CSV table of C-alpha atoms and ligand atoms in Angstrom, one decimal:
chain,number,residue,atom,x,y,z
A,23,MET,CA,0.0,0.0,0.0
A,24,PRO,CA,2.7,2.4,1.0
A,25,LEU,CA,4.5,1.2,-2.1
A,26,ASP,CA,1.4,1.5,-4.2
A,27,GLY,CA,0.6,4.7,-2.5
A,28,GLN,CA,4.1,5.8,-3.1
A,29,GLY,CA,4.0,4.6,-6.7
A,30,GLN,CA,0.6,6.3,-7.2
A,31,ASP,CA,1.9,9.4,-5.5
A,32,VAL,CA,5.1,9.4,-7.7
A,33,GLY,CA,2.9,8.9,-10.7
A,34,SER,CA,0.6,11.8,-9.9
A,35,GLU,CA,3.6,14.0,-9.0
A,36,GLU,CA,5.2,13.2,-12.4
A,37,GLU,CA,1.9,14.1,-14.1
A,38,GLY,CA,1.7,17.3,-12.1
A,39,GLY,CA,5.4,18.0,-12.8
A,40,GLY,CA,4.8,17.5,-16.5
A,41,LYS,CA,1.8,19.8,-16.5
A,42,GLU,CA,3.8,22.4,-14.5
A,43,HIS,CA,6.7,22.0,-16.9
A,44,CYS,CA,4.4,22.4,-19.9
A,45,HIS,CA,2.8,25.4,-18.2
A,46,THR,CA,6.2,27.0,-17.5
A,47,ALA,CA,7.3,26.4,-21.1
A,48,TRP,CA,4.1,28.1,-22.3
A,49,THR,CA,4.6,31.0,-20.0
A,50,ALA,CA,8.3,31.4,-21.1
A,51,ALA,CA,7.3,31.2,-24.8
A,52,ALA,CA,4.5,33.7,-24.3
A,53,SER,CA,6.6,36.1,-22.3
A,54,SER,CA,9.5,35.9,-24.8
A,55,SER,CA,7.1,36.6,-27.7
A,56,MET,CA,5.6,39.4,-25.6
A,57,TRP,CA,9.1,40.8,-25.3
A,58,LEU,CA,9.8,40.4,-29.0
A,59,TYR,CA,6.5,42.2,-29.7
A,60,PHE,CA,7.4,44.9,-27.2
A,61,LEU,CA,10.9,45.3,-28.8
A,62,PHE,CA,9.4,45.4,-32.2
A,63,VAL,CA,6.9,48.2,-31.2
A,64,CYS,CA,9.7,50.1,-29.4
A,65,GLY,CA,11.9,49.8,-32.5
A,66,GLY,CA,9.1,51.0,-34.7
A,67,VAL,CA,8.4,54.0,-32.4
A,68,MET,CA,12.1,54.9,-32.2
A,69,ALA,CA,12.5,54.7,-36.0
A,70,ALA,CA,9.4,56.8,-36.5
A,71,LEU,CA,10.7,59.4,-34.0
A,72,TYR,CA,14.1,59.4,-35.6
A,73,ALA,CA,12.5,60.0,-39.1
A,74,LEU,CA,10.4,62.8,-37.6
A,75,TRP,CA,13.3,64.4,-35.8
A,76,SER,CA,15.9,64.2,-38.5
A,77,TRP,CA,14.0,64.3,-41.7
A,78,LEU,CA,10.2,65.0,-41.7
A,79,ILE,CA,10.0,68.0,-39.3
A,80,PRO,CA,13.1,69.7,-40.8
A,81,ALA,CA,11.8,69.2,-44.3
A,82,VAL,CA,8.5,70.8,-43.3
A,83,VAL,CA,9.7,73.7,-41.2
A,84,GLN,CA,12.4,74.9,-43.6
A,85,TYR,CA,9.9,76.9,-45.5
A,86,ASN,CA,8.5,78.9,-42.6
A,87,PRO,CA,10.7,81.5,-40.7
A,88,LEU,CA,8.8,81.1,-37.4
A,89,LEU,CA,8.9,77.4,-37.4
A,90,VAL,CA,12.5,77.3,-38.4
A,91,VAL,CA,13.5,79.4,-35.3
A,92,LEU,CA,11.1,77.5,-33.0
A,93,TRP,CA,12.2,74.0,-34.2
A,94,HIS,CA,16.0,74.5,-34.7
A,95,ASP,CA,17.0,77.3,-32.5
A,96,ILE,CA,14.8,76.5,-29.5
A,97,ILE,CA,13.7,72.8,-29.5
A,98,VAL,CA,16.5,70.9,-31.2
A,99,GLN,CA,19.3,73.0,-29.7
A,100,ARG,CA,17.9,72.6,-26.1
A,101,VAL,CA,17.4,68.9,-26.5
A,102,LEU,CA,20.9,68.4,-27.9
A,103,ASN,CA,22.4,70.5,-25.1
A,104,PHE,CA,20.6,68.4,-22.6
A,105,LEU,CA,21.4,65.0,-24.1
A,106,THR,CA,25.1,65.8,-24.9
A,107,GLY,CA,25.9,68.1,-21.9
A,108,SER,CA,27.5,70.5,-24.4
A,109,THR,CA,26.7,73.8,-26.2
A,110,GLN,CA,26.2,74.2,-29.9
A,111,PRO,CA,29.5,76.1,-30.3
A,112,GLN,CA,31.3,73.2,-28.5
A,113,ARG,CA,29.6,70.7,-30.9
A,114,ILE,CA,30.6,72.7,-33.9
A,115,LEU,CA,34.2,72.9,-32.6
A,116,LYS,CA,34.2,69.1,-32.2
A,117,ALA,CA,33.0,68.6,-35.7
A,118,VAL,CA,35.8,70.8,-37.0
A,119,GLN,CA,38.4,69.0,-34.9
A,120,ASN,CA,37.1,65.6,-36.1
A,121,ASN,CA,36.7,66.4,-39.8
A,122,ALA,CA,38.5,69.5,-41.0
A,123,THR,CA,42.1,69.6,-42.0
A,124,TRP,CA,44.3,71.7,-39.7
A,125,GLY,CA,45.3,75.0,-41.4
A,126,ASP,CA,42.8,74.6,-44.3
A,127,ALA,CA,40.2,77.3,-44.2
A,128,GLU,CA,38.1,75.8,-47.0
A,129,SER,CA,37.8,72.5,-45.2
A,130,VAL,CA,36.8,74.2,-42.0
A,131,ILE,CA,34.0,76.1,-43.9
A,132,ALA,CA,32.9,72.9,-45.7
A,133,THR,CA,32.9,70.9,-42.4
A,134,ILE,CA,30.7,73.5,-40.6
A,135,ASP,CA,28.3,73.7,-43.5
A,136,ASN,CA,28.0,70.0,-43.7
A,137,TYR,CA,27.4,69.7,-39.9
A,138,CYS,CA,24.8,72.5,-39.9
A,139,ARG,CA,23.0,71.0,-42.9
A,140,ARG,CA,23.0,67.4,-41.7
A,141,LYS,CA,23.1,67.6,-37.9
A,142,GLU,CA,21.9,70.9,-36.5
A,143,TRP,CA,21.0,74.3,-37.8
A,144,ALA,CA,23.2,77.2,-36.7
A,145,MET,CA,23.2,81.0,-37.2
A,146,ASN,CA,26.3,81.1,-39.5
A,147,VAL,CA,25.9,83.1,-42.7
A,148,GLY,CA,26.0,79.7,-44.4
A,149,ASP,CA,26.7,78.3,-47.8
A,150,ASP,CA,23.8,80.1,-49.7
A,151,LYS,CA,24.7,83.6,-48.7
A,152,GLY,CA,28.4,82.8,-48.2
A,153,PRO,CA,29.3,83.2,-51.9
A,154,ILE,CA,27.7,86.6,-51.9
A,155,LEU,CA,29.7,87.6,-48.9
A,156,ASP,CA,32.8,86.2,-50.6
A,157,SER,CA,32.2,88.2,-53.9
A,158,VAL,CA,31.7,91.5,-52.0
A,159,VAL,CA,34.8,91.0,-49.9
A,160,SER,CA,36.8,90.1,-53.1
A,161,GLU,CA,35.5,93.2,-54.9
A,162,VAL,CA,36.3,95.6,-52.0
A,163,SER,CA,39.6,93.9,-51.2
A,164,PRO,CA,39.7,95.6,-47.7
A,165,LYS,CA,42.8,96.5,-45.9
A,166,VAL,CA,40.9,96.9,-42.6
A,167,ALA,CA,37.6,95.1,-42.1
A,168,LEU,CA,35.2,94.9,-39.2
A,169,GLU,CA,32.8,92.2,-38.4
A,170,LEU,CA,30.0,92.7,-35.8
A,171,GLY,CA,29.0,89.3,-34.3
A,172,THR,CA,31.5,86.4,-34.5
A,173,TYR,CA,29.6,83.5,-33.0
A,174,CYS,CA,31.8,80.4,-33.9
A,175,GLY,CA,33.9,82.3,-36.4
A,176,TYR,CA,32.4,80.8,-39.6
A,177,SER,CA,31.9,84.2,-41.5
A,178,THR,CA,35.2,85.4,-39.9
A,179,ILE,CA,37.0,82.6,-41.7
A,180,ARG,CA,35.1,83.3,-44.9
A,181,ILE,CA,36.2,86.9,-44.9
A,182,ALA,CA,39.7,86.5,-43.5
A,183,ARG,CA,40.7,83.8,-46.1
A,184,LEU,CA,40.1,86.3,-48.9
A,185,LEU,CA,42.2,89.1,-47.3
A,186,SER,CA,45.4,90.1,-49.0
A,187,PRO,CA,48.7,89.9,-47.0
A,188,GLY,CA,49.0,92.7,-44.5
A,189,SER,CA,45.2,93.2,-44.3
A,190,CYS,CA,43.3,92.5,-41.1
A,191,LEU,CA,39.8,91.7,-39.8
A,192,ILE,CA,38.6,92.9,-36.4
A,193,THR,CA,35.6,90.8,-35.2
A,194,LEU,CA,33.5,91.7,-32.1
A,195,GLU,CA,31.7,89.1,-29.9
A,196,PHE,CA,30.1,89.9,-26.5
A,197,ASN,CA,29.5,86.2,-25.5
A,198,PRO,CA,32.8,84.9,-23.9
A,199,ASP,CA,31.7,81.3,-24.4
A,200,CYS,CA,31.4,81.9,-28.2
A,201,ALA,CA,34.7,83.9,-28.2
A,202,ILE,CA,36.6,80.9,-26.7
A,203,ILE,CA,35.3,78.5,-29.3
A,204,ALA,CA,35.7,81.0,-32.2
A,205,ARG,CA,39.4,81.6,-31.4
A,206,GLN,CA,40.0,77.8,-31.6
A,207,ILE,CA,38.1,77.4,-34.9
A,208,ILE,CA,39.9,80.4,-36.5
A,209,ALA,CA,43.2,79.0,-35.4
A,210,TRP,CA,42.2,75.6,-36.9
A,211,ALA,CA,41.6,77.4,-40.2
A,212,GLY,CA,45.1,78.9,-39.9
A,213,LEU,CA,43.8,82.5,-39.9
A,214,GLN,CA,44.7,83.7,-36.4
A,215,ASP,CA,47.3,86.1,-37.7
A,216,ARG,CA,44.8,88.0,-39.8
A,217,VAL,CA,42.0,88.1,-37.3
A,218,GLN,CA,41.7,90.1,-34.1
A,219,LEU,CA,38.8,88.9,-32.0
A,220,LEU,CA,37.7,91.5,-29.4
A,221,GLU,CA,35.4,90.5,-26.6
A,222,GLY,CA,32.7,92.9,-25.6
A,223,PRO,CA,29.6,94.8,-26.7
A,224,SER,CA,29.9,96.6,-30.0
A,225,LYS,CA,28.6,99.9,-28.5
A,226,ASP,CA,31.6,99.9,-26.1
A,227,LEU,CA,34.3,98.7,-28.5
A,228,ILE,CA,33.4,100.8,-31.6
A,229,PRO,CA,34.3,104.1,-29.8
A,230,GLN,CA,37.7,102.6,-28.8
A,231,MET,CA,38.7,101.6,-32.4
A,232,LYS,CA,40.7,104.8,-33.2
A,233,GLU,CA,42.6,105.2,-29.9
A,234,SER,CA,43.0,101.6,-28.6
A,235,PHE,CA,43.2,99.7,-31.9
A,236,ARG,CA,44.7,102.4,-34.2
A,237,VAL,CA,42.0,102.1,-36.9
A,238,LYS,CA,41.7,105.2,-39.1
A,239,SER,CA,38.6,103.9,-40.9
A,240,PHE,CA,37.2,100.6,-42.1
A,241,ASP,CA,37.0,99.6,-45.8
A,242,PHE,CA,34.4,96.9,-45.2
A,243,VAL,CA,32.0,96.2,-42.4
A,244,PHE,CA,30.0,93.0,-42.0
A,245,LEU,CA,26.9,93.4,-39.8
A,246,ASP,CA,25.7,90.2,-38.3
A,247,HIS,CA,25.1,90.7,-34.6
A,248,TRP,CA,21.7,91.1,-32.9
A,249,LYS,CA,19.5,92.8,-35.4
A,250,GLU,CA,18.3,95.7,-33.2
A,251,TYR,CA,22.0,96.9,-33.1
A,252,TYR,CA,22.5,97.3,-36.8
A,253,LEU,CA,21.1,100.9,-37.0
A,254,PRO,CA,22.6,102.3,-33.7
A,255,ASP,CA,26.0,100.8,-34.5
A,256,THR,CA,26.0,102.1,-38.1
A,257,LYS,CA,25.2,105.6,-36.7
A,258,LEU,CA,28.0,105.1,-34.0
A,259,LEU,CA,30.5,104.1,-36.8
A,260,GLU,CA,29.5,107.3,-38.6
A,261,GLU,CA,29.8,109.5,-35.4
A,262,CYS,CA,33.2,108.0,-34.6
A,263,GLY,CA,34.5,108.8,-38.1
A,264,LEU,CA,35.2,105.1,-38.8
A,265,LEU,CA,33.5,105.1,-42.2
A,266,ARG,CA,35.2,106.8,-45.2
A,267,LYS,CA,33.9,107.6,-48.6
A,268,GLY,CA,33.5,104.2,-50.3
A,269,THR,CA,33.3,102.1,-47.2
A,270,VAL,CA,31.1,99.1,-47.9
A,271,LEU,CA,28.6,97.9,-45.3
A,272,LEU,CA,27.2,94.4,-45.8
A,273,ALA,CA,24.3,93.5,-43.6
A,274,ASP,CA,23.1,89.9,-43.1
A,275,ASN,CA,19.6,88.7,-42.3
A,276,VAL,CA,17.9,91.9,-43.5
A,277,ILE,CA,14.7,89.9,-44.3
A,278,CYS,CA,14.8,87.0,-41.8
A,279,PRO,CA,14.8,87.7,-38.9
A,280,GLY,CA,14.8,91.2,-40.5
A,281,THR,CA,16.2,94.7,-39.8
A,282,PRO,CA,13.4,97.1,-41.1
A,283,LYS,CA,14.8,100.2,-39.4
A,284,TYR,CA,18.3,99.7,-40.7
A,285,LEU,CA,17.0,99.0,-44.2
A,286,GLU,CA,14.8,102.1,-44.2
A,287,TYR,CA,17.8,104.1,-43.1
A,288,VAL,CA,20.4,102.9,-45.6
A,289,ARG,CA,17.9,102.8,-48.5
A,290,ASN,CA,16.6,106.4,-47.9
A,291,SER,CA,19.7,108.2,-46.6
A,292,PRO,CA,21.5,110.3,-49.2
A,293,ARG,CA,24.7,109.2,-47.5
A,294,TYR,CA,24.4,105.6,-48.8
A,295,GLU,CA,23.9,103.8,-52.1
A,296,SER,CA,22.2,100.5,-51.3
A,297,CYS,CA,21.3,97.3,-53.0
A,298,TYR,CA,19.8,94.0,-52.0
A,299,PHE,CA,21.1,90.5,-52.8
A,300,LYS,CA,18.3,87.9,-52.5
A,301,SER,CA,19.1,84.5,-51.1
A,302,HIS,CA,17.9,82.2,-48.3
A,303,LEU,CA,18.2,82.1,-44.5
A,304,GLU,CA,21.1,79.9,-43.7
A,305,TYR,CA,20.5,76.2,-44.3
A,306,THR,CA,16.8,76.7,-45.1
A,307,LYS,CA,14.5,77.6,-48.0
A,308,VAL,CA,13.1,80.7,-46.2
A,309,GLU,CA,13.8,84.0,-48.1
A,310,ASP,CA,16.6,86.1,-46.7
A,311,GLY,CA,19.3,88.3,-48.1
A,312,LEU,CA,22.2,90.7,-47.7
A,313,GLU,CA,22.1,94.5,-48.1
A,314,LYS,CA,25.2,96.1,-49.5
A,315,SER,CA,25.4,99.8,-48.7
A,316,VAL,CA,28.2,102.0,-49.9
A,317,PHE,CA,28.9,105.0,-47.7
A,318,LEU,CA,29.1,108.1,-49.8
A,319,GLY,CA,30.6,110.4,-47.2
B,283,SAM,C1,24.3,85.6,-36.0
B,283,SAM,S1,25.6,85.4,-34.9
B,283,SAM,C2,27.0,85.7,-35.9
B,283,SAM,C3,27.2,84.7,-37.0
B,283,SAM,C4,28.5,84.9,-37.7
B,283,SAM,N1,28.7,86.2,-38.2
B,283,SAM,C5,28.6,83.9,-38.8
B,283,SAM,O1,28.0,84.1,-39.8
B,283,SAM,O2,29.3,82.9,-38.7
B,283,SAM,C6,25.5,86.8,-33.9
B,283,SAM,C7,26.6,86.9,-32.8
B,283,SAM,O3,26.7,88.2,-32.4
B,283,SAM,C8,26.9,88.3,-31.0
B,283,SAM,N2,26.4,89.7,-30.6
B,283,SAM,C9,25.1,90.1,-30.7
B,283,SAM,N3,25.0,91.4,-30.4
B,283,SAM,C10,26.3,91.8,-30.1
B,283,SAM,C11,26.9,93.0,-29.8
B,283,SAM,N4,26.1,94.1,-29.6
B,283,SAM,N5,28.2,93.1,-29.6
B,283,SAM,C12,29.0,92.0,-29.8
B,283,SAM,N6,28.5,90.8,-30.1
B,283,SAM,C13,27.2,90.7,-30.3
B,283,SAM,C14,26.1,87.1,-30.4
B,283,SAM,O4,26.6,86.7,-29.2
B,283,SAM,C15,26.3,86.1,-31.5
B,283,SAM,O5,27.3,85.2,-31.2
B,284,MG,MG1,23.5,86.1,-39.9
């Protein structure tokens, strides 16, 4: 009996064990297929988000000035700052160090354009308006040039690489974090000897140009700092006697974000002869352009 009982007991245990084993195998199979399904859904969601982030939204917003600023300058930049623990100028410097040839200005320009077209938009004058800037600089062939607003040094490099030996470019930047990066990018392009980067607000530095930096007058001025300063700084340059008959002012972003007061001034003042070069806001399809204004004295 005990044997039978034991035998019966063993038999029923084996049966129970088999059922349990079967049940466990089913649970394992079900949970692994649930996992596979979960991973598949997550992968799909990630792929869709990536396509939205890197292709669909940029393709849609590139036609609208407000959406461009909202998406690229506010959302994407903040997300990348948060995820990478770095600033946009630091990321641009890294792209230059990883991809551009040391001492080769053209390769620095191409690297920055490539990075800003493919990875993240930045407020450089860019590769659409860049050739217009190049042609005006080449035509003027300035001995002494001024740039208002350096950011990472992209336009500084575009201008400085076209200067003849003995010429120089003074560039002003009031954000010290940008100035640190710009110095390194300008050095990477091999142009540090032709460029003097001054840190501080234009309204304080412009009046010091004659005494502290021995500038008689500028042959060329590139205006590309915050748009509300274009007009007051132009008037300051006039008051300080830093414009001579024939000085060429070239102003970026006169349509987007726009500089209506400056445009009204240079287009209506008898002291300037002004013309517009139509193009696009950097790395987008939004209309923007450069205003070239020759100071008549
Ligand atoms: C549009 S970004 C310059 C882009 C640069 N010119 C390029 O194309 O590569 C404008 C820069 O001007 C600087 N800035 C704005 N207002 C300024 C001022 N009043 N004085 C000096 N720097 C200024 C900002 O900190 C910013 O880095
Ligand atoms: Mg600009």
